[in-house]
Coordinates of C-alpha atoms and ligand atoms in Angstrom, one line a residue:
Chain C
M1458 CA 0.0 0.0 0.1
T1459 CA 1.3 3.5 -0.8
P1460 CA 0.9 6.2 1.9
E1461 CA -2.0 7.6 -0.1
E1462 CA -3.7 4.2 -0.3
R1463 CA -3.1 3.5 3.3
K1464 CA -4.7 6.9 4.4
A1465 CA -7.7 6.2 2.1
F1466 CA -8.1 2.8 3.6
E1467 CA -7.7 4.2 7.2
D1468 CA -10.2 6.9 6.5
K1469 CA -12.7 4.4 5.2
V1470 CA -12.5 2.1 8.3
H1471 CA -12.4 4.9 10.7
A1472 CA -15.7 6.1 9.3
Y1473 CA -17.3 3.1 10.9
V1474 CA -16.4 4.2 14.4
G1475 CA -19.6 5.1 16.2
R1476 CA -21.8 3.2 13.9
E1477 CA -24.2 0.6 15.3
V1478 CA -23.7 -3.0 14.2
N1479 CA -27.4 -3.4 14.2
A1480 CA -30.4 -1.9 15.8
P1481 CA -31.2 -3.1 19.4
Q1482 CA -32.3 -6.6 19.1
K1483 CA -34.2 -8.9 21.5
G1484 CA -32.6 -12.2 22.0
K1485 CA -34.2 -15.1 20.3
D1486 CA -34.8 -16.9 23.6
D1487 CA -35.6 -15.2 26.9
V1488 CA -33.5 -16.4 29.9
N1489 CA -34.8 -20.0 30.5
K1490 CA -34.0 -22.9 32.7
A1491 CA -33.4 -25.4 29.9
M1492 CA -30.5 -23.3 28.3
I1493 CA -29.1 -22.6 31.7
R1494 CA -29.1 -26.3 32.5
H1495 CA -27.5 -27.4 29.2
W1496 CA -24.7 -24.8 29.6
A1497 CA -24.0 -25.8 33.3
E1498 CA -24.0 -29.5 32.3
V1499 CA -21.2 -29.0 29.7
M1500 CA -19.3 -26.6 31.8
G1501 CA -19.4 -29.1 34.7
D1502 CA -20.7 -26.3 36.9
E1503 CA -22.4 -27.7 40.0
N1504 CA -23.5 -24.3 41.3
P1505 CA -27.0 -25.1 42.8
A1506 CA -28.1 -21.5 42.2
Y1507 CA -28.3 -22.4 38.5
T1508 CA -30.1 -25.7 38.5
D1509 CA -31.4 -26.7 41.9
E1510 CA -34.8 -25.0 42.3
E1511 CA -35.3 -26.0 45.8
Y1512 CA -31.9 -24.8 46.9
A1513 CA -32.1 -21.6 44.9
A1514 CA -35.5 -20.7 46.3
K1515 CA -34.3 -21.0 49.8
S1516 CA -31.1 -19.2 49.2
S1517 CA -30.5 -15.4 49.1
K1518 CA -30.9 -15.6 45.3
G1519 CA -34.7 -16.4 45.9
G1520 CA -34.8 -18.7 42.8
I1521 CA -32.8 -19.9 39.9
I1522 CA -30.4 -17.5 38.2
A1523 CA -28.4 -17.8 35.0
P1524 CA -24.6 -17.9 35.2
P1525 CA -23.6 -14.3 34.6
S1526 CA -21.1 -15.6 32.0
M1527 CA -24.2 -16.5 29.9
L1528 CA -25.1 -12.8 29.3
Q1529 CA -23.8 -12.8 25.6
I1530 CA -25.3 -16.2 24.9
W1531 CA -28.9 -14.8 25.2
S1532 CA -28.1 -12.6 22.1
M1533 CA -26.3 -15.1 19.8
E1534 CA -27.4 -15.7 16.3
G1535 CA -27.3 -19.4 16.5
Y1536 CA -27.2 -21.9 13.7
P1537 CA -27.1 -19.4 10.8
M1538 CA -23.6 -18.5 12.0
A1539 CA -22.5 -21.7 10.5
H1540 CA -23.6 -21.3 6.9
N1541 CA -25.3 -18.0 6.3
P1542 CA -24.2 -15.4 8.9
S1543 CA -26.2 -12.1 8.8
Q1544 CA -24.4 -9.4 7.0
D1545 CA -24.3 -6.7 9.7
V1546 CA -22.2 -3.7 9.8
Q1547 CA -19.4 -5.4 11.7
R1548 CA -19.0 -8.1 9.0
E1549 CA -19.1 -5.3 6.4
L1550 CA -16.2 -3.5 8.3
H1551 CA -14.3 -6.9 8.4
N1552 CA -14.8 -7.2 4.7
V1553 CA -13.1 -3.9 4.2
F1554 CA -10.1 -5.1 6.1
D1555 CA -10.1 -8.5 4.2
E1556 CA -10.1 -6.7 0.9
H1557 CA -7.0 -4.7 2.0
G1558 CA -5.0 -7.8 3.1
F1559 CA -6.0 -7.9 6.7
A1560 CA -7.7 -11.2 6.4
G1561 CA -6.7 -12.7 9.8
V1562 CA -9.1 -12.3 12.7
L1563 CA -8.4 -13.0 16.3
G1564 CA -10.4 -12.2 19.5
T1565 CA -7.9 -10.8 21.9
N1566 CA -9.8 -9.8 25.0
T1567 CA -13.2 -9.1 26.4
S1568 CA -14.4 -7.1 29.4
A1569 CA -17.8 -7.8 30.9
E1570 CA -19.8 -6.1 33.6
Y1571 CA -22.8 -7.8 35.0
Y1572 CA -25.2 -5.3 36.7
R1573 CA -27.7 -7.9 38.1
D1574 CA -28.4 -11.6 38.0
L1575 CA -30.6 -12.7 35.2
R1576 CA -33.6 -15.0 36.0
P1577 CA -35.8 -17.3 33.8
G1578 CA -38.3 -15.1 32.1
D1579 CA -36.0 -12.0 31.7
E1580 CA -35.7 -10.6 28.2
V1581 CA -32.2 -9.6 27.0
H1582 CA -31.8 -7.0 24.4
A1583 CA -28.5 -6.3 22.8
H1584 CA -27.2 -3.2 21.2
T1585 CA -23.7 -3.3 19.7
V1586 CA -21.8 -0.2 18.5
I1587 CA -18.3 -0.1 16.9
D1588 CA -16.5 1.9 19.5
K1589 CA -12.8 2.2 18.5
I1590 CA -10.3 1.3 15.8
S1591 CA -6.7 1.5 16.7
E1592 CA -3.8 2.8 14.8
Q1593 CA -1.9 0.3 12.8
K1594 CA 0.1 -1.9 15.1
A1595 CA 2.8 -4.5 14.7
T1596 CA 1.8 -7.5 16.7
Q1597 CA 3.3 -10.9 17.2
R1598 CA 0.6 -12.3 14.8
G1599 CA 1.4 -9.7 12.1
I1600 CA 0.5 -6.1 11.3
G1601 CA -3.0 -5.1 11.9
Y1602 CA -5.7 -3.0 13.6
F1603 CA -7.7 -3.7 16.9
I1604 CA -11.5 -3.1 16.6
E1605 CA -13.3 -2.6 19.7
T1606 CA -17.1 -3.1 19.9
V1607 CA -19.3 -2.3 22.9
T1608 CA -22.5 -4.2 23.6
N1609 CA -25.0 -2.8 26.0
F1610 CA -27.6 -5.3 27.3
T1611 CA -31.0 -4.2 28.7
D1612 CA -34.0 -6.1 30.0
Q1613 CA -37.8 -6.0 29.3
N1614 CA -38.0 -2.8 31.4
D1615 CA -35.3 -1.1 29.4
E1616 CA -33.0 -1.3 32.4
A1617 CA -29.4 -2.0 31.8
V1618 CA -28.3 -5.5 32.9
G1619 CA -24.7 -5.6 31.6
K1620 CA -22.1 -4.5 29.1
I1621 CA -19.5 -6.3 27.2
I1622 CA -16.4 -4.7 25.4
F1623 CA -15.0 -7.1 22.8
R1624 CA -11.7 -6.5 21.1
V1625 CA -10.6 -8.3 17.9
L1626 CA -7.4 -8.0 15.9
K1627 CA -7.7 -7.9 12.1
F1628 CA -4.3 -8.7 10.7
T1629 CA -2.1 -9.7 7.9
P1630 CA -0.8 -13.1 9.0
N1631 CA 3.0 -13.3 9.4
D1632 CA 4.2 -16.2 7.2
S1633 CA 6.9 -17.0 9.7
N1634 CA 4.5 -17.2 12.6
D1635 CA 4.1 -20.8 13.5
A1636 CA 3.9 -20.3 17.2
T1637 CA 0.7 -22.2 17.3
G1638 CA 1.0 -24.3 14.2
G1639 CA 3.6 -26.9 15.2
D1640 CA 3.8 -30.2 13.3
D1641 CA 1.2 -32.8 13.9
S1642 CA 2.6 -36.0 15.5
D1643 CA 1.0 -39.3 14.6
D1644 CA -1.8 -39.1 17.0
G1645 CA -2.8 -35.7 15.6
M1646 CA -1.6 -33.9 18.8
P1647 CA 0.4 -30.8 18.0
E1648 CA 3.9 -31.2 19.5
A1649 CA 4.9 -29.3 22.6
P1650 CA 7.4 -26.7 21.8
T1651 CA 11.0 -27.5 23.0
R1652 CA 13.6 -25.2 24.4
I1653 CA 15.1 -22.6 22.1
A1654 CA 17.9 -24.1 20.3
S1655 CA 21.4 -22.7 21.1
P1656 CA 22.5 -20.3 18.4
R1657 CA 25.8 -21.8 17.0
G1658 CA 27.9 -19.4 15.2
H1659 CA 31.4 -19.2 14.0
D1660 CA 32.9 -18.2 17.4
N1661 CA 30.9 -20.5 19.8
K1662 CA 29.8 -23.5 17.8
W1663 CA 32.9 -25.5 19.2
W1664 CA 31.6 -24.8 22.8
W1665 CA 28.2 -26.1 22.2
D1666 CA 29.5 -29.1 20.3
A1667 CA 31.6 -30.0 23.4
V1668 CA 28.4 -29.7 25.5
D1669 CA 26.7 -32.2 23.2
E1670 CA 29.6 -34.4 24.2
G1671 CA 29.0 -33.9 27.9
K1672 CA 31.9 -31.4 28.4
V1673 CA 31.9 -27.8 29.5
L1674 CA 35.1 -26.1 28.1
I1675 CA 36.6 -22.9 29.0
Q1676 CA 38.6 -20.9 26.3
R1677 CA 42.2 -20.2 27.2
C1678 CA 44.5 -17.6 25.6
K1679 CA 47.5 -19.3 24.1
S1680 CA 49.8 -16.4 24.6
C1681 CA 49.0 -15.2 28.3
Q1682 CA 47.0 -18.3 29.5
T1683 CA 44.0 -16.1 30.6
L1684 CA 40.7 -18.0 30.7
R1685 CA 37.6 -16.5 29.2
H1686 CA 33.8 -17.3 28.8
P1687 CA 31.5 -16.9 26.9
P1688 CA 33.6 -17.8 23.8
R1689 CA 34.9 -15.0 21.7
P1690 CA 37.7 -14.6 19.2
M1691 CA 40.2 -12.3 21.0
C1692 CA 41.9 -12.3 24.4
G1693 CA 40.8 -9.1 26.4
E1694 CA 44.2 -9.0 28.2
C1695 CA 46.7 -9.3 25.4
Q1696 CA 44.6 -9.2 22.2
S1697 CA 45.9 -12.5 21.0
I1698 CA 43.6 -14.5 18.7
E1699 CA 45.3 -17.8 19.4
W1700 CA 43.4 -20.0 21.9
D1701 CA 42.8 -23.5 23.1
S1702 CA 40.6 -24.7 26.0
I1703 CA 40.5 -26.6 29.2
E1704 CA 37.7 -28.7 30.6
S1705 CA 35.9 -27.4 33.6
T1706 CA 35.3 -29.6 36.6
L1707 CA 32.0 -27.8 37.1
D1708 CA 32.7 -27.1 40.8
G1709 CA 31.4 -23.6 41.6
E1710 CA 29.4 -21.4 43.7
V1711 CA 26.4 -19.1 43.2
F1712 CA 27.4 -15.5 42.4
S1713 CA 23.8 -14.4 41.8
F1714 CA 20.5 -15.8 40.9
T1715 CA 16.8 -15.1 40.1
E1716 CA 13.7 -17.1 39.7
L1717 CA 11.6 -16.8 36.5
H1718 CA 7.9 -16.8 37.2
Y1719 CA 6.2 -15.0 34.3
P1720 CA 5.7 -15.3 31.4
K1721 CA 6.2 -19.2 31.4
F1722 CA 7.9 -20.4 28.4
P1723 CA 6.7 -23.7 27.0
G1724 CA 9.3 -26.4 27.1
Y1725 CA 11.0 -25.3 30.3
Q1726 CA 10.5 -26.9 33.8
Y1727 CA 9.2 -24.7 36.6
P1728 CA 10.2 -23.5 39.1
L1729 CA 13.0 -22.2 37.0
V1730 CA 16.0 -20.7 38.7
C1731 CA 18.6 -18.9 36.6
A1732 CA 22.1 -18.3 38.2
V1733 CA 25.3 -16.8 37.4
I1734 CA 27.9 -19.4 38.7
S1735 CA 31.6 -18.7 39.6
L1736 CA 33.5 -21.7 38.5
G1737 CA 36.5 -23.0 40.3
E1738 CA 38.5 -22.2 37.3
G1739 CA 37.7 -18.5 37.7
T1740 CA 35.3 -17.8 34.9
R1741 CA 31.5 -17.3 35.3
I1742 CA 28.8 -19.2 33.5
I1743 CA 25.0 -18.6 33.4
S1744 CA 23.0 -21.8 34.1
N1745 CA 20.0 -23.2 36.0
I1746 CA 20.0 -24.5 39.6
V1747 CA 18.1 -27.6 39.8
G1748 CA 17.7 -30.5 42.4
C1749 CA 16.4 -28.1 45.2
E1750 CA 13.6 -25.7 46.0
P1751 CA 14.2 -22.1 44.8
E1752 CA 14.0 -21.0 48.5
D1753 CA 17.0 -23.1 49.3
V1754 CA 19.2 -21.2 46.7
Y1755 CA 21.5 -18.5 48.2
I1756 CA 24.5 -16.5 47.1
G1757 CA 27.7 -18.3 47.9
M1758 CA 26.0 -21.6 47.8
K1759 CA 28.4 -24.4 46.6
V1760 CA 27.2 -26.1 43.5
K1761 CA 28.3 -29.0 41.2
G1762 CA 27.4 -29.1 37.5
K1763 CA 26.5 -32.0 35.2
V1764 CA 25.9 -31.8 31.5
E1765 CA 22.4 -33.4 31.0
Q1766 CA 19.8 -33.9 28.4
V1767 CA 17.0 -31.5 29.1
D1768 CA 14.7 -32.2 26.2
E1769 CA 14.6 -34.3 23.1
K1770 CA 17.3 -32.2 21.3
T1771 CA 19.2 -30.2 24.0
M1772 CA 22.2 -30.9 26.2
L1773 CA 22.8 -28.3 28.8
P1774 CA 25.0 -27.9 31.9
Q1775 CA 22.8 -27.8 35.0
F1776 CA 24.0 -27.2 38.6
Y1777 CA 23.0 -29.0 41.7
P1778 CA 23.6 -28.2 45.4
A1779 CA 27.1 -29.6 46.1
D1780 CA 26.4 -31.3 49.3
Chain M
M942 CA -17.8 -26.8 44.3
N943 CA -18.0 -25.2 47.7
K944 CA -21.7 -25.1 48.8
E945 CA -20.9 -22.8 51.8
T946 CA -20.7 -19.3 50.5
L947 CA -17.6 -17.4 51.7
Q948 CA -18.2 -14.2 53.7
Y949 CA -16.5 -11.1 52.6
Q950 CA -14.6 -10.7 55.8
D951 CA -13.2 -14.3 55.6
V952 CA -11.3 -13.5 52.5
A953 CA -7.9 -11.8 52.4
V954 CA -5.8 -10.4 49.5
G955 CA -3.2 -13.0 48.6
D956 CA -5.6 -16.0 49.4
K957 CA -5.1 -18.6 46.7
L958 CA -8.0 -20.5 45.0
P959 CA -8.0 -24.3 44.6
P960 CA -6.6 -25.0 41.2
L961 CA -9.0 -26.5 38.7
E962 CA -7.9 -28.9 36.0
I963 CA -9.9 -29.2 32.8
D964 CA -9.4 -32.1 30.3
I965 CA -10.1 -30.5 27.0
S966 CA -11.8 -32.9 24.5
S967 CA -13.6 -32.4 21.2
S968 CA -16.7 -33.2 23.0
L969 CA -16.2 -30.4 25.6
I970 CA -15.1 -27.8 22.8
I971 CA -18.0 -28.6 20.6
G972 CA -20.6 -29.2 23.3
A973 CA -19.8 -25.9 25.0
A974 CA -19.8 -24.0 21.7
I975 CA -23.2 -25.3 20.9
A976 CA -24.6 -24.8 24.4
S977 CA -23.3 -21.1 24.1
R978 CA -25.1 -20.9 20.7
D979 CA -21.8 -20.2 18.9
F980 CA -22.0 -22.1 15.7
T981 CA -18.9 -20.6 14.1
P982 CA -17.6 -23.5 12.1
V983 CA -14.1 -23.4 13.7
H984 CA -15.5 -24.5 17.0
H985 CA -17.3 -27.6 15.7
D986 CA -15.8 -28.5 12.3
K987 CA -12.2 -29.8 12.2
K988 CA -11.9 -28.9 8.5
A989 CA -12.9 -25.4 9.0
A990 CA -10.4 -25.1 11.8
Q991 CA -7.7 -26.4 9.7
E992 CA -8.4 -23.9 7.0
C993 CA -7.6 -21.3 9.7
G994 CA -4.2 -22.9 10.3
L995 CA -5.1 -24.8 13.5
P996 CA -4.8 -28.6 13.7
D997 CA -8.3 -29.1 15.2
V998 CA -11.4 -27.4 16.6
F999 CA -10.6 -24.9 19.4
M1000 CA -12.4 -23.5 22.4
N1001 CA -14.5 -20.5 21.9
I1002 CA -14.2 -17.3 24.0
L1003 CA -17.6 -17.8 25.6
T1004 CA -16.4 -21.1 27.0
S1005 CA -13.1 -19.6 28.3
N1006 CA -15.1 -16.9 29.9
G1007 CA -17.5 -19.4 31.4
F1008 CA -14.5 -21.3 33.0
M1009 CA -13.3 -18.0 34.5
G1010 CA -16.6 -17.5 36.1
R1011 CA -17.1 -21.1 37.3
F1012 CA -13.6 -21.3 38.7
V1013 CA -14.3 -18.4 41.0
T1014 CA -17.9 -19.3 42.0
D1015 CA -16.7 -22.9 42.7
W1016 CA -14.5 -21.3 45.4
A1017 CA -16.9 -18.4 46.6
G1018 CA -20.1 -20.5 46.7
P1019 CA -23.6 -20.2 45.4
E1020 CA -24.7 -17.0 47.1
S1021 CA -21.8 -15.0 45.7
T1022 CA -22.5 -12.7 42.7
V1023 CA -20.2 -12.4 39.7
K1024 CA -20.1 -8.6 38.8
G1025 CA -17.6 -8.7 35.9
I1026 CA -15.0 -10.8 34.0
D1027 CA -12.0 -9.4 32.1
I1028 CA -10.1 -11.9 29.9
K1029 CA -7.2 -11.7 27.7
L1030 CA -6.8 -14.6 25.3
G1031 CA -3.5 -16.3 24.6
A1032 CA -2.8 -19.7 22.8
P1033 CA -5.8 -21.8 21.8
N1034 CA -7.2 -24.8 23.7
L1035 CA -7.3 -27.9 21.6
P1036 CA -8.6 -31.4 22.1
G1037 CA -6.2 -33.5 24.1
F1038 CA -4.8 -30.4 26.0
V1039 CA -5.1 -30.1 29.8
M1040 CA -5.8 -26.6 31.2
T1041 CA -4.9 -25.8 34.7
V1042 CA -6.7 -22.7 36.2
T1043 CA -5.2 -20.9 39.1
G1044 CA -6.1 -17.8 40.9
E1045 CA -5.5 -15.4 43.8
V1046 CA -7.5 -12.7 45.6
T1047 CA -5.8 -9.4 44.3
A1048 CA -8.1 -6.7 45.8
K1049 CA -11.1 -6.0 48.1
N1050 CA -13.5 -3.3 48.1
D1051 CA -15.0 -2.8 51.6
D1052 CA -17.7 -0.4 50.4
T1053 CA -19.2 -2.7 47.8
G1054 CA -18.1 -6.1 49.2
V1055 CA -16.7 -6.9 45.8
V1056 CA -13.5 -9.1 45.7
E1057 CA -11.2 -9.1 42.7
V1058 CA -9.6 -12.5 41.8
G1059 CA -6.7 -12.6 39.3
V1060 CA -7.1 -15.8 37.2
M1061 CA -4.8 -17.6 34.9
G1062 CA -5.5 -20.5 32.7
E1063 CA -2.5 -22.4 31.2
N1064 CA -2.6 -25.4 29.0
N1065 CA 0.1 -28.1 29.1
V1066 CA 1.1 -27.7 25.5
W1067 CA 1.1 -24.1 24.4
G1068 CA 1.1 -22.3 27.8
M1069 CA -1.1 -19.3 28.6
H1070 CA -4.6 -19.7 27.3
M1071 CA -6.4 -17.0 29.2
G1072 CA -5.5 -14.5 32.0
G1073 CA -7.5 -11.8 33.6
S1074 CA -9.7 -11.1 36.6
V1075 CA -13.1 -11.9 38.0
R1076 CA -15.0 -9.4 40.3
I1077 CA -17.3 -11.2 42.6
E1078 CA -19.6 -9.9 45.4
L1079 CA -19.6 -11.8 48.6
P1080 CA -22.1 -11.5 51.4
K1081 CA -21.1 -9.5 54.5
S1082 CA -22.2 -11.1 57.7
D1083 CA -23.5 -8.3 60.0
Q1084 CA -22.7 -9.8 63.3
Q1085 CA -19.3 -8.2 63.8
G1086 CA -16.8 -5.9 62.3
E1087 CA -19.3 -3.4 61.0
V1088 CA -20.1 -0.4 63.1
Ligands
LIG2350 ZN1 45.9 -13.3 26.3

């Protein structure tokens, strides 16, 4: 898209902001016990306020209520969604995005407020308005725009019963994005992601190759004997580029550490303690502390390393309490 | 589920909720999509889901939202009142996955009796499926503590 084309496109979509998706509509079914029970049954929800008339009547609820999370359900279009969804303003807006290459759609978040419990016999009327369209954003999924709609729900007396803000991303899918599209294994289950593979370049491939053989090496300057880690081409002391290596005994102590809580990376075991270890040879290495609770790790703790296989394709040094 | 409703004053910020493990099957994904009147094909038709780049049918937002609510009312009890649910969606839930839902009380409002619970649902394959908060009103017993 040229800058002019982009501006024309953005003007076109921003003209939708403030428009109603459709006129206020009464849900096809009023709140009713059957749909409540069907929903609670699938959700495994044993809350007696939803399905046990006797209990509900005696409780402070004074009778059956619908799960508040059903609010939107009372206004759903139903089976036509599968084959012949209604062509409302929202779909028209999505079509404009589709035509300009933003064909991907992803619900990113919702925010619901429930003003009162709904009871069998209540009507639910929904009124949806396109509230906001963001600037163009580069997201993990690809470049796109967030569209925010607001639905206000009212009852048979025109009283507000709730409100839902719904945000979707319309985006151009990244070709490279396969974060959720892993290969199918034989049983059809997608494979769990493994750890990030070690990046092996010209200057450090030899080090990782040794780890694959179960050894942790430390680079040593051939001219002044200074040890260095991580691997790099030149000695910081004498600028020599001649080097060899020695094997570490992996005796060390904790120089510093932290525990990673969030976000959790698939493929890693939690709790996950990352530490800087001072090796007996004098260099430091970043690794994980395993074999004890995170609470038991402390600075100065003596540790002993082992090269271990941590997933199907990764060998890594890991450190255990030494005693 | 807890059939004795918690009282507002019995709950403290930092309280952890009992975790909930949900086995996700095609039956659950499709059954809940239909029970929520969401007939979008990607939630009941594997071929349609595959055309969207996913290996199988995946859980719809209404179901995730429903589990946020159920997780908190299971803990709070039947006389609690859900006032709001905020949910941010992450990786999809697919058949064969197990989602573990955890939560913790993050705030209390003494005026309204509303307690905010931070909730996180992670599946065992792709990680974070949903995160957010549920606001729930708990009864206040009037015997003590109020002047
Ligand atoms: Zn040197």
